[in-house]
Short mmCIF file of C-alpha atoms in Angstrom, two decimals:
data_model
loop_
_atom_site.label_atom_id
_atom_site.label_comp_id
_atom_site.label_asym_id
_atom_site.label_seq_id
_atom_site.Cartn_x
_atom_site.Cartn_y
_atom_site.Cartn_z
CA UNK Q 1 -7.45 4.04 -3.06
CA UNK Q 2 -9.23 3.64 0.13
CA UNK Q 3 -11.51 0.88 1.33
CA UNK Q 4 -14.97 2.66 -0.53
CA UNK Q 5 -12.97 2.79 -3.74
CA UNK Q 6 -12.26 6.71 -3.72
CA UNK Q 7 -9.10 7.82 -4.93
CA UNK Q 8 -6.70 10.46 -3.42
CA UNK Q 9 -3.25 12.05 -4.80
CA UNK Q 10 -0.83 12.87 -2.04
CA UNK Q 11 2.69 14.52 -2.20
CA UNK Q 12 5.38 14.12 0.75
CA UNK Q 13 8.88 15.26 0.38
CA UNK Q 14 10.00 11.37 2.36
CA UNK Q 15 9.75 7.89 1.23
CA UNK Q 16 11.71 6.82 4.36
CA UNK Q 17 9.57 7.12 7.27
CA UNK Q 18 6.40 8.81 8.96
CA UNK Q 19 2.66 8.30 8.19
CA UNK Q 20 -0.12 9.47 5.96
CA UNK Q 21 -3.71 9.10 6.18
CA UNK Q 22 -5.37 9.30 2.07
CA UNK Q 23 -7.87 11.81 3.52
CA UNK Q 24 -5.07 14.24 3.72
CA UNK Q 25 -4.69 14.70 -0.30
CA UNK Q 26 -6.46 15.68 -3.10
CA UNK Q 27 -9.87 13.79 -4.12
CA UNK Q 28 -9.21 12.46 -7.52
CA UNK Q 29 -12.12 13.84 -9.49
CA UNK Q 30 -13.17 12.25 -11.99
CA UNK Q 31 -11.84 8.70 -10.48
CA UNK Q 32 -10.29 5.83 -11.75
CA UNK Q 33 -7.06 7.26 -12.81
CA UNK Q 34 -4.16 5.01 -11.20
CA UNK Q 35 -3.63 3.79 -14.80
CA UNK Q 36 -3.75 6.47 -16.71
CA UNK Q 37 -1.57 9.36 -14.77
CA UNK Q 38 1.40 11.04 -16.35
CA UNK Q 39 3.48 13.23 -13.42
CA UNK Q 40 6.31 15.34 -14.46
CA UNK Q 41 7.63 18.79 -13.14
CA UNK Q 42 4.59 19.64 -10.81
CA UNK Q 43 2.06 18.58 -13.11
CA UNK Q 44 -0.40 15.29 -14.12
CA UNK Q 45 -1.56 14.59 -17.77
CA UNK Q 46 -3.94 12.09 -18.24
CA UNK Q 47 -6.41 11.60 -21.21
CA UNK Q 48 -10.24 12.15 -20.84
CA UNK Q 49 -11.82 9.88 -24.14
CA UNK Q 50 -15.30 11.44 -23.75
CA UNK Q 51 -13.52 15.17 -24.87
CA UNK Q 52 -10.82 13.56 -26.66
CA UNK Q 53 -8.14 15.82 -25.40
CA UNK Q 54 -5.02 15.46 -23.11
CA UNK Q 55 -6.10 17.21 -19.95
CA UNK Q 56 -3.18 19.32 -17.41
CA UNK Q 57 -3.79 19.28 -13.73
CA UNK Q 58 -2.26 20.21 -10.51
CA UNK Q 59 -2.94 20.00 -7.05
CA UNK Q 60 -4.68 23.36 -5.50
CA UNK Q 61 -4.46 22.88 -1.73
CA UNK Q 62 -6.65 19.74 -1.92
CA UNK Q 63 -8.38 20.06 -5.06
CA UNK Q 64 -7.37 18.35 -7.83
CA UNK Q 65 -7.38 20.63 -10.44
CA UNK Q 66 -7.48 21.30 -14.58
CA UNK Q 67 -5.67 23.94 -15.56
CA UNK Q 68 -5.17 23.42 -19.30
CA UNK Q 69 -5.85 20.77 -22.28
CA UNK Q 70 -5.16 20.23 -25.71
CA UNK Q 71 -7.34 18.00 -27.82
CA UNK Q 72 -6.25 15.26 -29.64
CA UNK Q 73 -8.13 13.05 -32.20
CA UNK Q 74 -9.01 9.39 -32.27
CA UNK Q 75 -7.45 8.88 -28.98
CA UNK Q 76 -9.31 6.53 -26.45
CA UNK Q 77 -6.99 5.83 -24.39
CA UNK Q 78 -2.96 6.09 -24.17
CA UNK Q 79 -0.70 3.15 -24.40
CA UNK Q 80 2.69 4.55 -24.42
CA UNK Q 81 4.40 7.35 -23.47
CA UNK Q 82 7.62 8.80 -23.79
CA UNK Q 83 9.50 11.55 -22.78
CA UNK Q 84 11.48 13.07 -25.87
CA UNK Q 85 12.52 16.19 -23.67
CA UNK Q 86 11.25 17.85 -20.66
CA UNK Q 87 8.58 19.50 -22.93
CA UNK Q 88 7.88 17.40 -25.88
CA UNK Q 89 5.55 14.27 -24.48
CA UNK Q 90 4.62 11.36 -27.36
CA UNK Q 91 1.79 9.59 -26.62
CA UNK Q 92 1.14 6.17 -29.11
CA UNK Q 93 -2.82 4.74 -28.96
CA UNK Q 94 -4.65 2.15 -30.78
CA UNK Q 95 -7.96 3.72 -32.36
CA UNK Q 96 -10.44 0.73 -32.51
CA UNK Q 97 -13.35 2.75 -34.24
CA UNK Q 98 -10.73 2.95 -37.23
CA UNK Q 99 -8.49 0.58 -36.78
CA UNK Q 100 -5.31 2.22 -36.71
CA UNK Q 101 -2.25 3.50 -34.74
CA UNK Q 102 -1.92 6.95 -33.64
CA UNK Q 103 0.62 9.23 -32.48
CA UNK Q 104 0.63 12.86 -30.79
CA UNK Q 105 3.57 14.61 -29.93
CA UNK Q 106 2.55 17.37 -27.55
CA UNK Q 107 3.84 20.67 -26.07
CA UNK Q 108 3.19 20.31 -22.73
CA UNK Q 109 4.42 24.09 -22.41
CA UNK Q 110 2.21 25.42 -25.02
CA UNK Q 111 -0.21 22.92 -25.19
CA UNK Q 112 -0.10 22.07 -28.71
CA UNK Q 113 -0.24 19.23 -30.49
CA UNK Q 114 1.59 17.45 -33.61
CA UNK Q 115 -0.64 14.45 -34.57
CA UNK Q 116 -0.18 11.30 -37.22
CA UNK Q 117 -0.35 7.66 -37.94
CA UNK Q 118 2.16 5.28 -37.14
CA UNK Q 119 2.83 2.85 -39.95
CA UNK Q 120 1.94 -0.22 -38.53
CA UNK Q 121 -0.19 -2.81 -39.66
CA UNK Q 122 -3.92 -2.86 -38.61
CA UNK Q 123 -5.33 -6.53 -36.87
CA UNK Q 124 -5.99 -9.03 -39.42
CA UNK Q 125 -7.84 -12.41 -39.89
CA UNK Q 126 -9.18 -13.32 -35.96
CA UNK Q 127 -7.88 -10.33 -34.47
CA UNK Q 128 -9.24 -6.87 -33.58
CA UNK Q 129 -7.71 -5.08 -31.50
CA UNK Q 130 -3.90 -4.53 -30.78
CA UNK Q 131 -1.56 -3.52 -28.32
CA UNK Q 132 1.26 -1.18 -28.06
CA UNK Q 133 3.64 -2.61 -25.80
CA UNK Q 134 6.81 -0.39 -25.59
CA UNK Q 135 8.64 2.07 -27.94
CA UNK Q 136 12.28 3.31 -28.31
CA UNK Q 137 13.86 6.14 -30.21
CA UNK Q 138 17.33 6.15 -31.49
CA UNK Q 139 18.11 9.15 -33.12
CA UNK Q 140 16.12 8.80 -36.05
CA UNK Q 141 14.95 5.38 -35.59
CA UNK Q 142 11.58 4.35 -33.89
CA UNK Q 143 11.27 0.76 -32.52
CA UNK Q 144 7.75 0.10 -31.46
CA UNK Q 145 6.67 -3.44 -30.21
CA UNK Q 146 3.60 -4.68 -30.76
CA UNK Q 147 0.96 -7.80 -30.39
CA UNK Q 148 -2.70 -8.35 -31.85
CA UNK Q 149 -5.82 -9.65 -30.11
CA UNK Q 150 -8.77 -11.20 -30.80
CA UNK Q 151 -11.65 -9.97 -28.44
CA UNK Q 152 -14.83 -10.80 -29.99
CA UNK Q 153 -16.82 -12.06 -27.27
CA UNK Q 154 -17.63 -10.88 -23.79
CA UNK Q 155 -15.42 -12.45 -21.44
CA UNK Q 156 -13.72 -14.01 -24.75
CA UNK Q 157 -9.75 -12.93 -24.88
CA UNK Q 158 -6.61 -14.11 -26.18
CA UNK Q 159 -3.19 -12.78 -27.67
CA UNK Q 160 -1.41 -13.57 -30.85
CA UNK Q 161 1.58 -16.38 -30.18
CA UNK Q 162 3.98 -13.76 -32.24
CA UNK Q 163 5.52 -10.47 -30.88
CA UNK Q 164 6.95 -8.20 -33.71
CA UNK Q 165 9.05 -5.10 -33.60
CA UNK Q 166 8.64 -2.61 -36.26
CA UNK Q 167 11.86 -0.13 -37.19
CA UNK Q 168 10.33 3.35 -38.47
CA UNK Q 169 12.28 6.32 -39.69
CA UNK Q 170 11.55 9.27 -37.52
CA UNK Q 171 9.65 12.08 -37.28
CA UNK Q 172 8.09 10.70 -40.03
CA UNK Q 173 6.79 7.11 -38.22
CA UNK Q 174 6.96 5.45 -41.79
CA UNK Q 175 8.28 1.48 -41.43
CA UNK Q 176 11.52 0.46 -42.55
CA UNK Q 177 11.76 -3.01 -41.26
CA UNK Q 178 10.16 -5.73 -39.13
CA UNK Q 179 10.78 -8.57 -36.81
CA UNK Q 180 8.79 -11.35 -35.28
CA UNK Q 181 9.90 -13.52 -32.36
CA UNK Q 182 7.63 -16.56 -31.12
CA UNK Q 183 9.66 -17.13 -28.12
CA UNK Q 184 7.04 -14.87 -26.56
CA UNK Q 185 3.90 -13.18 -27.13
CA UNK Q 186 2.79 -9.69 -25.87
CA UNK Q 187 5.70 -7.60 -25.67
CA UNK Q 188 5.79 -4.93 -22.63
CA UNK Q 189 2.61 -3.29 -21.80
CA UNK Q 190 0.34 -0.11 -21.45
CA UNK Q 191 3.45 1.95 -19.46
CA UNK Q 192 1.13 4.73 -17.90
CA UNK Q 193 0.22 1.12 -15.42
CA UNK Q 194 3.55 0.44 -14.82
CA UNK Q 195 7.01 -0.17 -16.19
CA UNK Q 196 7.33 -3.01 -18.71
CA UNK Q 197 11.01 -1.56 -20.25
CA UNK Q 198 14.15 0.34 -19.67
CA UNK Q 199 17.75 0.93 -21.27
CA UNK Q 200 20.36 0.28 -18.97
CA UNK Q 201 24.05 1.79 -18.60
CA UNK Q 202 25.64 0.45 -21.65
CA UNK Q 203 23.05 1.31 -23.92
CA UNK Q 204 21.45 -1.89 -24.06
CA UNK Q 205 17.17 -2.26 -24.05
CA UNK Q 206 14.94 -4.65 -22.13
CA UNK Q 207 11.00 -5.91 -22.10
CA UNK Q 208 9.41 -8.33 -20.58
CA UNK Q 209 7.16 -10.04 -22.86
CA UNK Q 210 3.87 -10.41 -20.68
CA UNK Q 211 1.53 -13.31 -22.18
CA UNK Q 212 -0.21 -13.95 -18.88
CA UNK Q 213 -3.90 -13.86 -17.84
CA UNK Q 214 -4.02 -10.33 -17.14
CA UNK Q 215 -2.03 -8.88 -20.07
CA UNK Q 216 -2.34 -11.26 -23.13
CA UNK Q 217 -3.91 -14.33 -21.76
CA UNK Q 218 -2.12 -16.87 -23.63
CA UNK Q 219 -0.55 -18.55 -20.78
CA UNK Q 220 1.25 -21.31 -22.49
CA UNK Q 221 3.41 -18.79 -23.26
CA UNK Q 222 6.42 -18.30 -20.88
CA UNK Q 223 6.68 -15.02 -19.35
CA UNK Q 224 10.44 -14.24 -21.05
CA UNK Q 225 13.53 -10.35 -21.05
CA UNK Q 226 14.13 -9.78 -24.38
CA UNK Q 227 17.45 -7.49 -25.01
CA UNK Q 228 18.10 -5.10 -28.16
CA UNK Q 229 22.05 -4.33 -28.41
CA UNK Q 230 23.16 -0.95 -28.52
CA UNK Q 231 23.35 -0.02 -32.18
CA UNK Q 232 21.20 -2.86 -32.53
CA UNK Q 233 17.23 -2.92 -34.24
CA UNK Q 234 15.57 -6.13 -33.34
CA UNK Q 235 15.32 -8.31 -30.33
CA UNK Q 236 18.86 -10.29 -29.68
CA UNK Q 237 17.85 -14.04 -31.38
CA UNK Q 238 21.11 -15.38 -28.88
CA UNK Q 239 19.30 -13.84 -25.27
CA UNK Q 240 15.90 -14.93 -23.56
CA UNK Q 241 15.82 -14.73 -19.72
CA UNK Q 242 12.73 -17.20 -19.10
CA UNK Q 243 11.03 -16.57 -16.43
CA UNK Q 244 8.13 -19.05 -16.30
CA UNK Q 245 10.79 -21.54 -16.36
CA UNK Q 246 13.43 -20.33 -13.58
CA UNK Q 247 12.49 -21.04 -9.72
CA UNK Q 248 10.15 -18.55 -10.19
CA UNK Q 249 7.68 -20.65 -12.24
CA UNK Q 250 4.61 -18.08 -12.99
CA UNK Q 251 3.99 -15.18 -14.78
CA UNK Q 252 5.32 -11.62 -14.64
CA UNK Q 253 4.19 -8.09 -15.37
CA UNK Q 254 6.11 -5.22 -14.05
CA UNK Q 255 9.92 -4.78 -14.90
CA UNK Q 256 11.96 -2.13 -13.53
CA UNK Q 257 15.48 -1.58 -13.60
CA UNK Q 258 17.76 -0.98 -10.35
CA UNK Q 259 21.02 -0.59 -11.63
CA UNK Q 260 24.32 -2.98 -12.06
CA UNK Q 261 22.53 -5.16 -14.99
CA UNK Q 262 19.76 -5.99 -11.84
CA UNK Q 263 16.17 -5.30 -12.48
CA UNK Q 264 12.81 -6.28 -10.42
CA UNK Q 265 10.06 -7.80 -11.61
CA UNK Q 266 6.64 -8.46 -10.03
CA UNK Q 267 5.55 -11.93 -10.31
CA UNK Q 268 1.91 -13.72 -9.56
CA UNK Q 269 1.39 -16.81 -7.27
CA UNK Q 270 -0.93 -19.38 -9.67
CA UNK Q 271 -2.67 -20.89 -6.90
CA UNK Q 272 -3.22 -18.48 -4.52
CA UNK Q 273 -6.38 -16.76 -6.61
CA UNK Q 274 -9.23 -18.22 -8.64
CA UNK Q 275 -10.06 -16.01 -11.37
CA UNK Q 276 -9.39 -12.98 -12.94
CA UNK Q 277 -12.36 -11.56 -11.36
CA UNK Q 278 -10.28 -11.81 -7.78
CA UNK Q 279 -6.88 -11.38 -9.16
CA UNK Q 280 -6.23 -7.86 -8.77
CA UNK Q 281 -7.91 -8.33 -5.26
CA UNK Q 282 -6.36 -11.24 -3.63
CA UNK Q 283 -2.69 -10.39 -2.29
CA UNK Q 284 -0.48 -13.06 -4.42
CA UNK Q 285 2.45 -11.49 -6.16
CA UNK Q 286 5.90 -11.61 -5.35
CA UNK Q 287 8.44 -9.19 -6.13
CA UNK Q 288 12.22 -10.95 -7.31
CA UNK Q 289 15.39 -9.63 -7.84
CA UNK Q 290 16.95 -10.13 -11.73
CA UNK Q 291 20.66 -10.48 -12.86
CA UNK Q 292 19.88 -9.69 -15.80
CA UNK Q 293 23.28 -11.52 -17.51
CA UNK Q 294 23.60 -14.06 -15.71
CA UNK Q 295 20.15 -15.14 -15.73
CA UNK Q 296 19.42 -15.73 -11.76
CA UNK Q 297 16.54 -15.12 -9.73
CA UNK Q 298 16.47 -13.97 -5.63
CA UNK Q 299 12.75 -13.55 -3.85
CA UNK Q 300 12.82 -10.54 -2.05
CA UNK Q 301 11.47 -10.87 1.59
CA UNK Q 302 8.43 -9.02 1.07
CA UNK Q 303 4.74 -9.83 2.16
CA UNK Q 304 2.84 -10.96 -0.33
CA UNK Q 305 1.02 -7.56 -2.56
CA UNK Q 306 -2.35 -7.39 -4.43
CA UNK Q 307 -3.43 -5.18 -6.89
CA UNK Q 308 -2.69 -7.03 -10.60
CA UNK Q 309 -0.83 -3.69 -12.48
CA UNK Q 310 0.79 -1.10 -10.01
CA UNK Q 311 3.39 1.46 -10.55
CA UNK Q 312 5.14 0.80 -7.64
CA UNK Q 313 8.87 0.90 -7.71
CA UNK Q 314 11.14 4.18 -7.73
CA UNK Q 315 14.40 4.36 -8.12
CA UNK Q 316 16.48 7.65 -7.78
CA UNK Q 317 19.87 8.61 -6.55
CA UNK Q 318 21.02 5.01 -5.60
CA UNK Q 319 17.77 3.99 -3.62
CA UNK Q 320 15.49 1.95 -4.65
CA UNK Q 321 11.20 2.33 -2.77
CA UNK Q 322 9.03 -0.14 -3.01
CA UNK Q 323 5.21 -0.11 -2.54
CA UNK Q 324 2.74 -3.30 -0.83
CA UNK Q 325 -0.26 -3.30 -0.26
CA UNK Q 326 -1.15 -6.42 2.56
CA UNK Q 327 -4.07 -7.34 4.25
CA UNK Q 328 -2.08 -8.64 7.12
CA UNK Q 329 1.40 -6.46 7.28
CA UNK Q 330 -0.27 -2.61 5.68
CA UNK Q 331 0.53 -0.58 2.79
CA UNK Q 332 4.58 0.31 3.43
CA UNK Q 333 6.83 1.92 1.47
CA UNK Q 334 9.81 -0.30 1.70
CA UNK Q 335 13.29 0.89 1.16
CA UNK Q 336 15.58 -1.75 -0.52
CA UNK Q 337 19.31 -1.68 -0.48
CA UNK Q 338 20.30 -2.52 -3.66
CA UNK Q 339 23.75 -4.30 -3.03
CA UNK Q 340 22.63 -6.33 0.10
CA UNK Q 341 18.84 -6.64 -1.07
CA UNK Q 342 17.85 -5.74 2.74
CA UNK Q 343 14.56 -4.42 3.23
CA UNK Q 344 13.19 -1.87 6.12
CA UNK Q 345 9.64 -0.54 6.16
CA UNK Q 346 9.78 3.38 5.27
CA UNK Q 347 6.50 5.40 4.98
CA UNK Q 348 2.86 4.24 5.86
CA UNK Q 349 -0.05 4.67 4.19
CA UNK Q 350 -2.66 4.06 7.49
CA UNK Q 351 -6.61 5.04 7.75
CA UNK Q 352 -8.70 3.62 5.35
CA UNK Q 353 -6.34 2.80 2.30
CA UNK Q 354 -6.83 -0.34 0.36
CA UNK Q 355 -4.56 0.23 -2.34
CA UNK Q 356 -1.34 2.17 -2.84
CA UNK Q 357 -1.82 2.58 -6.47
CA UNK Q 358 1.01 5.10 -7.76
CA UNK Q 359 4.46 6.12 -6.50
CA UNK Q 360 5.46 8.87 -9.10
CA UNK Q 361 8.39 11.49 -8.61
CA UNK Q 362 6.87 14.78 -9.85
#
């Protein structure tokens, strides 16, 4: 995003050096999709709500282009997505009109669609609205997590104090069993932003559980890693990494693993912004290092980034890239070695860019 709020998509071949000006892509048009883009094999899916249909583009030159869709029903906007295989994309949304969870599993090949419910229960009592936070299958189990809302007044927003995993039998998305945990509250997050979870070498599965301002404002929460064993259905009642109360001391949002039981995670600085009006503006997060067993923390040496959800951290074939956006250092691509944790500045983003919002391998 540059400094007038315009958004460009551009493709290099490097993370690990050279310069790029924004101007030099694609115009994103319509705008305002860094949290909604889905890149895979050449191509970018992203949902338009006012057609109701799953849109396929590709870059043309420096056009930004459509080039098929497929509609789907009752979706507004897409909360999770998973890759089942290179061609079969499910896509999990909340419809508010109705009240209930939906599922699509799409073609992207064909362009066809496969749509249901997911049998989950709808908000209840003071809450309206709900949240899809991550989802897992295992052969022909489905774990979705989930958290309800209340959002009833403008500027009015808070977040149950539970976070419950529902087991459903698969294809079929009927429920089989449930779990609540209150060690927590919001469970992962809306993963076309940025990654919340991941399944690491032995099998086993992580989340952060997210329960600050930006994600379910109810801070008094701790921002906490929950682990489900291999072979396992509900969140391990003997493991909870918390964060808010390591050196760290704040809240966290992004979680992305690196490899060796280490993950990163992208943290906020309390007192560095006023408001959630200039949180996603003010350069205050941190991004920290996680051993993930052992339950230890290390800052990495990074200037401070803005921007309050970002997907901003690749990993692939051993390396690990890193994307900041600072007022005073640029917008880098930083290369991080993941055994000595040195950093080096890689590519720049220069002209006019305010934001590097995406780093996607297509």
């Amino acid at each position: 995003m540059t400094k007038d709020g315009r958004e460009y998509l551009v493709q290099t071949d490097s993370l690990e050096q050279g310069r790029i000006d924004p101007l030099q892509g694609a115009l994103v048009i319509p705008p305002r999709h860094f949290y909604s883009l889905i890149a895979k094999d050449g191509y970018y899916y992203y949902l338009d709500a006012t057609k109701s249909a799953l849109i396929k583009c590709s870059l043309r030159g420096h056009t930004f282009a459509p080039v098929a869709s497929v509609p789907l029903e009752g979706f507004s906007m897409i909360e999770n997505f998973t890759w089942l295989s290179p061609d079969s994309l499910l896509l999990i949304g909340f419809d508010f009109e109705a009240s209930i969870t939906r599922f699509a599993r799409v073609d992207v090949n064909q362009l066809s669609a496969e749509e249901g419910l997911v049998d989950i229960p709808p908000p209840f009592g003071p809450f309206n609205w709900m949240s899809i936070g991550f989802t897992k299958l295992n052969q022909d189990r489905f774990l979705i997590g989930y958290t309800y809302h209340s959002a009833r007044e403008p500027g009015s927003y808070s977040t149950i104090d539970t976070i419950t995993v529902d087991v459903l039998s698969y294809p079929s998305m009927k429920s089989l069993a449930r779990y609540k945990d209150t060690r927590s509250a919001y469970p992962g997050g809306i993963n076309t932003q940025q990654s919340y979870s991941f399944t690491d070498e032995k099998g086993d599965f992580y989340f952060v559980a997210c329960p600050g301002i930006i994600a379910g404002n109810n801070p008094d929460k701790p921002t906490g890693i929950f682990r489900i064993r291999d072979g396992e259905e509900r969140p391990d009642p003997g493991y909870f990494f918390n964060i808010s109360a390591s050196e760290i001391d704040n809240h966290g949002y992004g979680f992305w693993y690196i490899g060796k039981g280490r993950a990163i995670i992208r943290t906020e600085r309390k007192k560095l912004y006023t408001s959630i009006q200039d949180h996603y503006k003010v350069p205050h997060f941190d991004f920290y290092v996680l051993n993930l067993e052992r339950q230890t923390t290390t800052r990495l040496d990074l200037p401070l980034d803005k921007g309050s959800s970002r997907q901003c951290v690749l990993v692939e074939d051993g390396n690990v890239y890193i994307t900041v956006n600072s007022d005073t250092d640029g917008c880098y691509v930083w290369l991080l070695d993941p055994v000595t944790l040195s950093l080096k500045k890689g590519l720049q983003f220069t002209g006019e860019t305010d934001y590097i919002l995406r780093l996607d391998r297509l």
